[in-house]
GROMACS .gro file of C-alpha atoms in nm:
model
  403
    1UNK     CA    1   6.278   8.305   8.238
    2UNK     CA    2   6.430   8.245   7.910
    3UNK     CA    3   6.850   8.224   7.945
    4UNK     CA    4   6.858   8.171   8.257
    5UNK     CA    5   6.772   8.529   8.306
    6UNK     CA    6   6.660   8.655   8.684
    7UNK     CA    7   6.362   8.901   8.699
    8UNK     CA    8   6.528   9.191   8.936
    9UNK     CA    9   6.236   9.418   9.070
   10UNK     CA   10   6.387   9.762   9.204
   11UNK     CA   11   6.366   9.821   9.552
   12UNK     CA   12   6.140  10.140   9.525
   13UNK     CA   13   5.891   9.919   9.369
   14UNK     CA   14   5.885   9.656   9.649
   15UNK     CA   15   5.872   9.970   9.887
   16UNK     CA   16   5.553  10.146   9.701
   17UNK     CA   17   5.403   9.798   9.711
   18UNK     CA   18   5.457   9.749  10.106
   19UNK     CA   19   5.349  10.132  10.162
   20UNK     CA   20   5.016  10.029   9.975
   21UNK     CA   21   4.941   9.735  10.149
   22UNK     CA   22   5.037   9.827  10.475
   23UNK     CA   23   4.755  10.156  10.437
   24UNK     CA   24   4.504   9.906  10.244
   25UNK     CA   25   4.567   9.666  10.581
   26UNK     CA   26   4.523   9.992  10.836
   27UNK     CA   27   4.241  10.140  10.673
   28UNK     CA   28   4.103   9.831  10.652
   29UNK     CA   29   4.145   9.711  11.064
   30UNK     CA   30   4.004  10.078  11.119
   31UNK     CA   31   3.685   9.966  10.965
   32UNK     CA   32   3.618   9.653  11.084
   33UNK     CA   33   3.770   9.703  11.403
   34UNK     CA   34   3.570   9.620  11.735
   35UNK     CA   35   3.760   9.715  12.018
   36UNK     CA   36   3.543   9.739  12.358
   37UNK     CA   37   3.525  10.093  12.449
   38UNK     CA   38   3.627  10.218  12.171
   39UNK     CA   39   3.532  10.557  11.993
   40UNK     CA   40   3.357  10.451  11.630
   41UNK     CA   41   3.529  10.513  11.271
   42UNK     CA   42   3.573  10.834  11.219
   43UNK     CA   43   3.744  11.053  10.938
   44UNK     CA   44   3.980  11.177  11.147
   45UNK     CA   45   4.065  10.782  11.254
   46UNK     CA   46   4.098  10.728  10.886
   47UNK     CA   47   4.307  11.012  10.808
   48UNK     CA   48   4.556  10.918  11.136
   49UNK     CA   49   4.535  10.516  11.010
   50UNK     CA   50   4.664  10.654  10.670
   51UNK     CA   51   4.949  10.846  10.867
   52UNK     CA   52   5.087  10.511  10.981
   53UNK     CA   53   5.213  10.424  10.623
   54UNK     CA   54   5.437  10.704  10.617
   55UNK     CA   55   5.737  10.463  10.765
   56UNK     CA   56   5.766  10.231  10.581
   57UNK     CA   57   5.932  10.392  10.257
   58UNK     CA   58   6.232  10.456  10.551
   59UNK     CA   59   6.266  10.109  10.606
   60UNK     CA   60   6.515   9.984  10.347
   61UNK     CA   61   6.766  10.278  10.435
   62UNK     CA   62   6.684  10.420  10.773
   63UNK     CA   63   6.551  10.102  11.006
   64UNK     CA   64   6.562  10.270  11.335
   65UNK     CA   65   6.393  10.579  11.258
   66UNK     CA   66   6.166  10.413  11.052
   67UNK     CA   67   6.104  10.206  11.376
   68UNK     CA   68   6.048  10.490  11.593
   69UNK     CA   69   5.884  10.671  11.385
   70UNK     CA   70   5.599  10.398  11.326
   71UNK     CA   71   5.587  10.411  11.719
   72UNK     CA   72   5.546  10.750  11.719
   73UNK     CA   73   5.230  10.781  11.505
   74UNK     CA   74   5.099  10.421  11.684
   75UNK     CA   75   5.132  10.625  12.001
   76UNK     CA   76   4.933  10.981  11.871
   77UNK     CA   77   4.656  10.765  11.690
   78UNK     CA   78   4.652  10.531  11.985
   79UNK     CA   79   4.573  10.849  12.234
   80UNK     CA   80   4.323  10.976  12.012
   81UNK     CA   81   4.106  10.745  12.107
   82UNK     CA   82   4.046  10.577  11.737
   83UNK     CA   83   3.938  10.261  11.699
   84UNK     CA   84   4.223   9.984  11.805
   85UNK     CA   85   4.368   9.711  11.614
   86UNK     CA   86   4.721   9.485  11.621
   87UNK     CA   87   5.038   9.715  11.584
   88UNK     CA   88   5.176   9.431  11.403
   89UNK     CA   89   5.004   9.519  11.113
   90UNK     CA   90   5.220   9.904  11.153
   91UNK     CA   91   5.541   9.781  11.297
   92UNK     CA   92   5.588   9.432  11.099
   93UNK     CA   93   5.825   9.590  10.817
   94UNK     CA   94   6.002   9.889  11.024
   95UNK     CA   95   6.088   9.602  11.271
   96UNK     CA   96   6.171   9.319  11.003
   97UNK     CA   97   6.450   9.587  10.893
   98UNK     CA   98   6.562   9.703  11.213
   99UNK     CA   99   6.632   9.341  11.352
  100UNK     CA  100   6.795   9.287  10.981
  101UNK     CA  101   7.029   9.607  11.059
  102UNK     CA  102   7.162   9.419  11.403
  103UNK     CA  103   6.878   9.638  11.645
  104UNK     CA  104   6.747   9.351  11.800
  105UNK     CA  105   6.709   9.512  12.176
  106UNK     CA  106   6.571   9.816  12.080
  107UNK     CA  107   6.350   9.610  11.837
  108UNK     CA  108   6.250   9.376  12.090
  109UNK     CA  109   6.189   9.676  12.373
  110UNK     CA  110   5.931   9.878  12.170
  111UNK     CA  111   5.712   9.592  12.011
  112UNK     CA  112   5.695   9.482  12.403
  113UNK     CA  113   5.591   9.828  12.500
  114UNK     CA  114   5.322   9.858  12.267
  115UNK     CA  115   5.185   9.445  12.309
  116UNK     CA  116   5.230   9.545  12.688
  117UNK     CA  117   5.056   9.861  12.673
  118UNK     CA  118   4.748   9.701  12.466
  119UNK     CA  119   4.727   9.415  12.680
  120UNK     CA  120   4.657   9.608  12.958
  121UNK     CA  121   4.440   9.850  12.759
  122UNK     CA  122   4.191   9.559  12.660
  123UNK     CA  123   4.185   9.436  13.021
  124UNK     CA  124   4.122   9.800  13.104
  125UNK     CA  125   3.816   9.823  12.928
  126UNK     CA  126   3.654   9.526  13.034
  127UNK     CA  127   3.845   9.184  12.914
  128UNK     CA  128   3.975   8.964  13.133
  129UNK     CA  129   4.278   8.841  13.127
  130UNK     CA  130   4.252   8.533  12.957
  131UNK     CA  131   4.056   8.659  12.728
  132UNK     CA  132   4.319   8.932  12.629
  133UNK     CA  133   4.558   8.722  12.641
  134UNK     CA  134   4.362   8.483  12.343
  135UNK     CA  135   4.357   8.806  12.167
  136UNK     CA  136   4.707   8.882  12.188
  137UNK     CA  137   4.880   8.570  12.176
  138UNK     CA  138   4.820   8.544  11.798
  139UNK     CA  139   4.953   8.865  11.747
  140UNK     CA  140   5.261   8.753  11.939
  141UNK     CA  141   5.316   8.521  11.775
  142UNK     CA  142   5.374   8.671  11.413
  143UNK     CA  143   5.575   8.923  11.591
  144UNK     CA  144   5.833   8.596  11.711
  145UNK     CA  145   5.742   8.478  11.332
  146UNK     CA  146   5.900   8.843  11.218
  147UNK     CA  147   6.196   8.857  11.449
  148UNK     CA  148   6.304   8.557  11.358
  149UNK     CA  149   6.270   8.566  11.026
  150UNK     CA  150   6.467   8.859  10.992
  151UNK     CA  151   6.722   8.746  11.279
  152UNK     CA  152   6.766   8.425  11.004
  153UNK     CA  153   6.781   8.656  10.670
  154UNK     CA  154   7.046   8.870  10.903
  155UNK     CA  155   7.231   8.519  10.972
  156UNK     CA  156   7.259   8.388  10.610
  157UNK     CA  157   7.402   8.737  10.523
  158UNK     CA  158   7.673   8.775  10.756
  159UNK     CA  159   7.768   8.394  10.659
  160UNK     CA  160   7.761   8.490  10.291
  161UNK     CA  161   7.958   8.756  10.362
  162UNK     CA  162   8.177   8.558  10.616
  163UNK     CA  163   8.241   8.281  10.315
  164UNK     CA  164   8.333   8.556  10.076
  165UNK     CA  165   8.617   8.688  10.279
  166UNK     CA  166   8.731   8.315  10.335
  167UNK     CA  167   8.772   8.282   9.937
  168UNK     CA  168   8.940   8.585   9.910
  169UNK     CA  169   9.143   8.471  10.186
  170UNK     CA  170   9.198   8.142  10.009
  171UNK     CA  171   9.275   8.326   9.706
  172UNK     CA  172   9.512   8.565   9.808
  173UNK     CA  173   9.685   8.226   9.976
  174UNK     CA  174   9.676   8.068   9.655
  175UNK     CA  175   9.838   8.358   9.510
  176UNK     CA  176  10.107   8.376   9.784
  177UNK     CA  177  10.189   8.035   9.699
  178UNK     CA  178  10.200   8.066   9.356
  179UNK     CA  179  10.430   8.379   9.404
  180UNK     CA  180  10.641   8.151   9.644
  181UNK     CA  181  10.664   7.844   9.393
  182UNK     CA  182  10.726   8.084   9.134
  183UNK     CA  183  11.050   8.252   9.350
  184UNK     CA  184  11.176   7.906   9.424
  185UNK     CA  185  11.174   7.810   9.048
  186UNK     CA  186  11.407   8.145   8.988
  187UNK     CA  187  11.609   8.044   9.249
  188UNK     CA  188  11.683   7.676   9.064
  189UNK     CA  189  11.717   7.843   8.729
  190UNK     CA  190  11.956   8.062   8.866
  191UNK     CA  191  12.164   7.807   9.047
  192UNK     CA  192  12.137   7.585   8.705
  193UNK     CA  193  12.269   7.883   8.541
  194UNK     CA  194  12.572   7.929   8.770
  195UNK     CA  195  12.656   7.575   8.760
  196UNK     CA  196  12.672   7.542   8.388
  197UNK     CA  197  12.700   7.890   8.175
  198UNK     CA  198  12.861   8.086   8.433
  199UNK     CA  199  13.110   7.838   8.522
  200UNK     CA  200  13.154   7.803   8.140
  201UNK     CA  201  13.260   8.232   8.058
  202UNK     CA  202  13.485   8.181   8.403
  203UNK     CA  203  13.704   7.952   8.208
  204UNK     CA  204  13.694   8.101   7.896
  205UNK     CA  205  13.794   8.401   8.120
  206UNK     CA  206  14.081   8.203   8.309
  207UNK     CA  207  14.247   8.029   8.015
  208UNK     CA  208  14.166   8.382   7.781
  209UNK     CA  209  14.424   8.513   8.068
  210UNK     CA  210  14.669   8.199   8.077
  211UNK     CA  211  14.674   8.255   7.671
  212UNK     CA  212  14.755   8.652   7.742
  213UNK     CA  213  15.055   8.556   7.944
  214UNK     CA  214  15.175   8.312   7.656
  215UNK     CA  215  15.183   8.576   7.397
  216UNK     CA  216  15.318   8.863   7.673
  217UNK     CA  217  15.608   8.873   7.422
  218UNK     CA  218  15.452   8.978   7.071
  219UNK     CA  219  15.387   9.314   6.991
  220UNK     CA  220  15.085   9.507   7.145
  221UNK     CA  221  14.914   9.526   6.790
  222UNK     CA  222  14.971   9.159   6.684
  223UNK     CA  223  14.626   9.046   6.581
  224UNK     CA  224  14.619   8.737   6.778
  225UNK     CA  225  14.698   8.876   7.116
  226UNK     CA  226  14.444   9.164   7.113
  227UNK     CA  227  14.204   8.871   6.982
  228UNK     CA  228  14.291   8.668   7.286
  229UNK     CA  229  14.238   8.994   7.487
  230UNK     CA  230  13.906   9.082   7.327
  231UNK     CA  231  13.832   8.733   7.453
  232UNK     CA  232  13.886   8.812   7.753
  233UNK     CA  233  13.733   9.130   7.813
  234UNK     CA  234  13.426   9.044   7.647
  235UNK     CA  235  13.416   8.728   7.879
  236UNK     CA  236  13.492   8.910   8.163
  237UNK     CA  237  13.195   9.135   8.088
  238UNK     CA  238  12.970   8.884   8.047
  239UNK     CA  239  12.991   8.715   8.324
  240UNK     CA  240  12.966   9.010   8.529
  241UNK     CA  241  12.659   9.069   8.351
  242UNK     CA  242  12.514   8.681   8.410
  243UNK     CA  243  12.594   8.725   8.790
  244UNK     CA  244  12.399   9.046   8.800
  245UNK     CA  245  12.091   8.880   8.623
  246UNK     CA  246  12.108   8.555   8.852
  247UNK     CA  247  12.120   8.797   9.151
  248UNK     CA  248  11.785   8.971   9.017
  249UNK     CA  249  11.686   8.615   8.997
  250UNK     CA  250  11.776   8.515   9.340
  251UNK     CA  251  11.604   8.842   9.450
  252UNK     CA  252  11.901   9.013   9.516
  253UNK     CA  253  11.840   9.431   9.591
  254UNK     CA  254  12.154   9.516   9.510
  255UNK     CA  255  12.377   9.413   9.207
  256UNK     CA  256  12.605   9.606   8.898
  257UNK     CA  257  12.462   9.846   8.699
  258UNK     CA  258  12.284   9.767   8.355
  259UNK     CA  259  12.506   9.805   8.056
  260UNK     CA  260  12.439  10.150   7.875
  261UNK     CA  261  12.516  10.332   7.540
  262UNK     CA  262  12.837  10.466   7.779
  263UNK     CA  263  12.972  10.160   7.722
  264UNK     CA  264  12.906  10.114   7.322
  265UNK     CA  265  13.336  10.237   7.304
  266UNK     CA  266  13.409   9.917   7.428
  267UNK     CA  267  13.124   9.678   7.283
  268UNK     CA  268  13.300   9.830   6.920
  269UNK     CA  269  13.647   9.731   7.063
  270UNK     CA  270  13.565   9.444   7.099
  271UNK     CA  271  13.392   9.367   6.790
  272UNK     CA  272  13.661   9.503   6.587
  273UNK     CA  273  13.894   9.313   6.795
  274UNK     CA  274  13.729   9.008   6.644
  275UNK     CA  275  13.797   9.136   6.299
  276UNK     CA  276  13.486   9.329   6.224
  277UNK     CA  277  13.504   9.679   6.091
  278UNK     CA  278  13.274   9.884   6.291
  279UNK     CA  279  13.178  10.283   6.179
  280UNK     CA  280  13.017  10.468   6.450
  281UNK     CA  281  12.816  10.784   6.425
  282UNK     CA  282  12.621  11.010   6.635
  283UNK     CA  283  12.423  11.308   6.545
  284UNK     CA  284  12.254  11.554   6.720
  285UNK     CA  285  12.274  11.693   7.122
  286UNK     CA  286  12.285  11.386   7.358
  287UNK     CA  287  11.993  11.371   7.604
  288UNK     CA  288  11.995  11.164   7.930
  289UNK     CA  289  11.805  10.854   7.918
  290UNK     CA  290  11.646  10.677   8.170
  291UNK     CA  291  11.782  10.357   8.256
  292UNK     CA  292  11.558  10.103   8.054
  293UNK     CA  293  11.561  10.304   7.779
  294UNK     CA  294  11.946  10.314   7.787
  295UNK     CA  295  11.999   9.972   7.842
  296UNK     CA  296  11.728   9.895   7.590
  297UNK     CA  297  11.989  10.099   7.309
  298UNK     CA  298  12.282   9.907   7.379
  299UNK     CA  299  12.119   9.552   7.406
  300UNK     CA  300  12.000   9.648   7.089
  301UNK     CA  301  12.347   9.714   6.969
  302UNK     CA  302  12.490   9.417   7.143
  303UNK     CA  303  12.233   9.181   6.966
  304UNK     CA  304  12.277   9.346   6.646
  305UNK     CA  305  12.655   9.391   6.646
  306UNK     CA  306  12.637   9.013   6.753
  307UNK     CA  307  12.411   8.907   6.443
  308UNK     CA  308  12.664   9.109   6.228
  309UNK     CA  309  13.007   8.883   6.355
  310UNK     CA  310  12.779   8.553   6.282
  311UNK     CA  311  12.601   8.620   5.943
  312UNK     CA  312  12.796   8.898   5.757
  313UNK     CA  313  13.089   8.760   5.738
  314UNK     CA  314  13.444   8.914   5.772
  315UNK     CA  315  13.443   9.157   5.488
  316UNK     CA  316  13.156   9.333   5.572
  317UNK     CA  317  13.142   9.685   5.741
  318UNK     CA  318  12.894   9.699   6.017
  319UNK     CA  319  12.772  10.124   6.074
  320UNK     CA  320  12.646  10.209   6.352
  321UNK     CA  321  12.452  10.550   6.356
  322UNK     CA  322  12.312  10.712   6.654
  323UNK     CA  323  12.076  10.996   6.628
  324UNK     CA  324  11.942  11.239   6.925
  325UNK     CA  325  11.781  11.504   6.657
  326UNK     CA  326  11.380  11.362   6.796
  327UNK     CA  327  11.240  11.372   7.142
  328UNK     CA  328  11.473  11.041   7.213
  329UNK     CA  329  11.729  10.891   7.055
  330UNK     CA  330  11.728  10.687   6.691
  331UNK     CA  331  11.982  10.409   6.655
  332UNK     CA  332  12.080  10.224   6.367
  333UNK     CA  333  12.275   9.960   6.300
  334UNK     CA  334  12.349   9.820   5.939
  335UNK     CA  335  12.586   9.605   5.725
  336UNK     CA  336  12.692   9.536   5.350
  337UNK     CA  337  12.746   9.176   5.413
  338UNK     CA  338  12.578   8.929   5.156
  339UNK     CA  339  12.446   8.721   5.478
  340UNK     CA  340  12.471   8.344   5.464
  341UNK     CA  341  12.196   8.097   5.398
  342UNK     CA  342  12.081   8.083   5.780
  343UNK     CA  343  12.168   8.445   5.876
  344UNK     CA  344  11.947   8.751   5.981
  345UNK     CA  345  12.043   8.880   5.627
  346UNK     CA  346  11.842   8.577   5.465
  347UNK     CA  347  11.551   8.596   5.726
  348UNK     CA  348  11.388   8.952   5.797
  349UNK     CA  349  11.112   8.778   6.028
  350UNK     CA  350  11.392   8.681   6.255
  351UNK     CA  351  11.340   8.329   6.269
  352UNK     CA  352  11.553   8.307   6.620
  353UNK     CA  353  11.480   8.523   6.900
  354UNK     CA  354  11.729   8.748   6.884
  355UNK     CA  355  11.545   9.033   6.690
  356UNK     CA  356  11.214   8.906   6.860
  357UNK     CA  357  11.396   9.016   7.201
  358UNK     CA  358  11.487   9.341   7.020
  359UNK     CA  359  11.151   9.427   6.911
  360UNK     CA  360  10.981   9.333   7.230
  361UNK     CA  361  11.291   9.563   7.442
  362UNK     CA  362  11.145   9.829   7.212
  363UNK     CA  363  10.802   9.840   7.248
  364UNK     CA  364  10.800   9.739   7.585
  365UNK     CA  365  10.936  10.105   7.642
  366UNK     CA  366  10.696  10.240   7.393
  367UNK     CA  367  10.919  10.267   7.093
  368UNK     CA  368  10.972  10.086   6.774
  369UNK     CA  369  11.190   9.791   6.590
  370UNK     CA  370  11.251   9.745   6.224
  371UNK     CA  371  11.470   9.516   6.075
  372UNK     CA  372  11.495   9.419   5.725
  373UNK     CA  373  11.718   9.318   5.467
  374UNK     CA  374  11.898   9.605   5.223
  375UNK     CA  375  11.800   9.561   4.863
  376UNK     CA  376  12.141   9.589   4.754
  377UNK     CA  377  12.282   9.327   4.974
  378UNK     CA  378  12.302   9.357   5.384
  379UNK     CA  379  12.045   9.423   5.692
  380UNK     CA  380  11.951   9.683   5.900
  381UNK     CA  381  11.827   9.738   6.261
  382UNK     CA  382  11.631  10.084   6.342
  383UNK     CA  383  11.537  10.129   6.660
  384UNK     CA  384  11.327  10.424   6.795
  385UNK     CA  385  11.373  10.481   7.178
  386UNK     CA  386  11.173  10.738   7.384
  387UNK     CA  387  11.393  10.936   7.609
  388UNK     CA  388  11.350  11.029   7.993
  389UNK     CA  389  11.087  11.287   8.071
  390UNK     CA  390  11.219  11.597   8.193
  391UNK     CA  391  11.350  11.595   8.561
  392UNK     CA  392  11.344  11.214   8.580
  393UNK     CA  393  11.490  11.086   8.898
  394UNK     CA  394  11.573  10.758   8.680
  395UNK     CA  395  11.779  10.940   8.416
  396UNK     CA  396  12.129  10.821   8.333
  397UNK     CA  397  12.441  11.028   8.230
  398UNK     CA  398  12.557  10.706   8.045
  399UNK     CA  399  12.511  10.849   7.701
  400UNK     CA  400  12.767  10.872   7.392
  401UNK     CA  401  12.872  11.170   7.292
  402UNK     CA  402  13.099  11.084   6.976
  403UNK     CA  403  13.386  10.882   6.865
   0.00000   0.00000   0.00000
């Protein structure tokens, strides 16, 4: 065939094609059939040879009965007295697809009932035994031919299917291992991470705090000590927040909460601690978010804020709005800063990851990112967040109600 294209023939054309033959071969050994002592052709012989078709259209779905049905009719056209002939030539395809379906004794027990019962006919009406036995051993012999073709097409099967299960063993091993390799590469990033950023924000932490105690003497709004403090804090956060990832990384179960927009009051402290003015408003009734979502909002706000201390610069007012008037929440974040020549202000594809991240947190949840420079000078971020479905088990009460 052209294309390498198979010619598939259904099965109830193969089956119409055996039932044909297999009445074309009866009617036929009905004819010509010379069987000592038996009764001539006669229309009812015809009519009962025809009968014996009727099995084989069972074959493919019902072996056994098919089988025992074939024997059935052998048996009432055998006692009419009608002409005799092989039962091969009846019981070759009901027992080809018996043996096939695993019914090899009960197979093997009827085609020796009928050979037996033949033999012993012939030699009833006259042959002798060696010369029923000439007669029969032919026919015996594409019986073994049958059963053993069938017992082989039954083998090849069950080791086709046997070598199926072994790849899917194989592959599900593969994918086990690949699943294994794959943990124990987590398992070295995370350690790398420990040993070099991790250690890093603990001594930023440690010398934030040796700083603090230096300056214990200024005034509680002195610029520089709630700078060092911010410093701190925002250290301190962080690496609470890098040990939580490496333990999700490390397969941990348990581990500190994801940040939320609860904690946006402190994420402004901190920002404004730095020097940044930060407005923050929020509009419409709070709804509980589930936890992705929520987190999703305040990375959002972390990476923008973030983009805002690098690229604005220190006269620029970053606003933060936060809307809850949809079905989820709306949160902007924008600035007046000019932007340098490498900042987000200067680049609205995002040439870094940062707003790549943002967009991808977004729609990973369904929602959208825009971010874009202002025509008048600045950049905003507009994220649109779905919120929890109703009843959620996942929801969180971590939202911001005002400042």
């Amino acid at each position: 065939m052209s294309g390498g294209r198979k010619l598939r023939v259904s099965p109830i054309v193969v089956d119409a094609v055996l039932t044909l033959l297999v009445l074309g071969t009866v009617e036929l050994m009905v004819y010509v059939a010379d069987d000592p002592g038996g009764r001539p052709a006669t229309p009812l012989a015809y009519a009962l040879g025809a009968l014996l078709a009727l099995p084989v259209p069972l074959h493919r779905s019902r072996p056994m009965t098919s089988l025992l049905l074939a024997s059935l009719l052998m048996t009432v056209y055998y006692a009419s007295g009608a002409p005799g002939f092989s039962p091969i030539w009846v019981l070759g395809v009901p027992l080809f697809s018996a043996v096939l379906a695993g019914y090899m004794r009960w197979s093997l027990g009827i085609t020796c009932f009928f050979f037996g019962y033949g033999y012993f006919a012939v030699i009833n009406r006259g042959s002798t035994p060696v010369a029923a036995l000439a007669i029969f051993i032919q026919q015996w012999v594409l019986v073994a031919v049958v059963i053993l073709l069938a017992e082989v097409v039954r083998s090849r099967r069950a080791l086709a299917a046997e070598t199926r299960e072994r790849l899917r063993m194989a592959a599900e091993e593969k994918e086990r291992e690949a699943a294994r390799r794959a943990a124990e590469e987590r398992v070295r990033i995370a350690r790398d991470l420990h040993d070099t950023v991790a250690h890093g924000m603990a001594t930023i932490t440690v010398q934030s705090g040796a700083a603090l105690r230096k300056l214990a003497d200024r005034p509680a709004d002195d610029p520089v000590r709630a700078a060092v403090a911010a410093i701190r804090a925002s250290s301190k956060e962080s690496l609470a927040q890098l040990r939580a990832a490496l333990g999700l990384l490390r397969g941990d179960e348990a581990g500190p909460a994801a940040p939320g927009l609860g904690r946006l009051p402190s994420l402004v402290d901190a920002v404004r601690s730095a020097g940044q003015p930060v407005e923050v408003e929020v509009s419409g009734t709070a709804v509980p978010l589930d936890a992705a979502t929520d987190e999703a909002a305040f990375r959002i706000l972390q990476e923008s804020l973030t983009n805002v201390l690098r690229h604005a610069g220190d006269a620029a007012t970053a606003r933060i709005t936060i809307d809850y008037s949809g079905s989820g929440v709306r949160v902007e974040i924008a600035d007046d800063g000019p932007g340098d020549a490498q900042g987000h202000s200067a680049d609205p594809s995002g040439g870094g990851h940062g707003l790549v991240g943002m967009r991808e947190r977004a729609e990973s949840l369904g929602g959208t990112l825009t971010a874009a420079p202002e025509p008048g000078g600045g950049f905003r971020v507009v994220a649109v967040l779905p919120a929890a479905p109703a009843g959620s088990a996942e929801s969180t009460g971590g939202v911001l109600q005002g400042e």
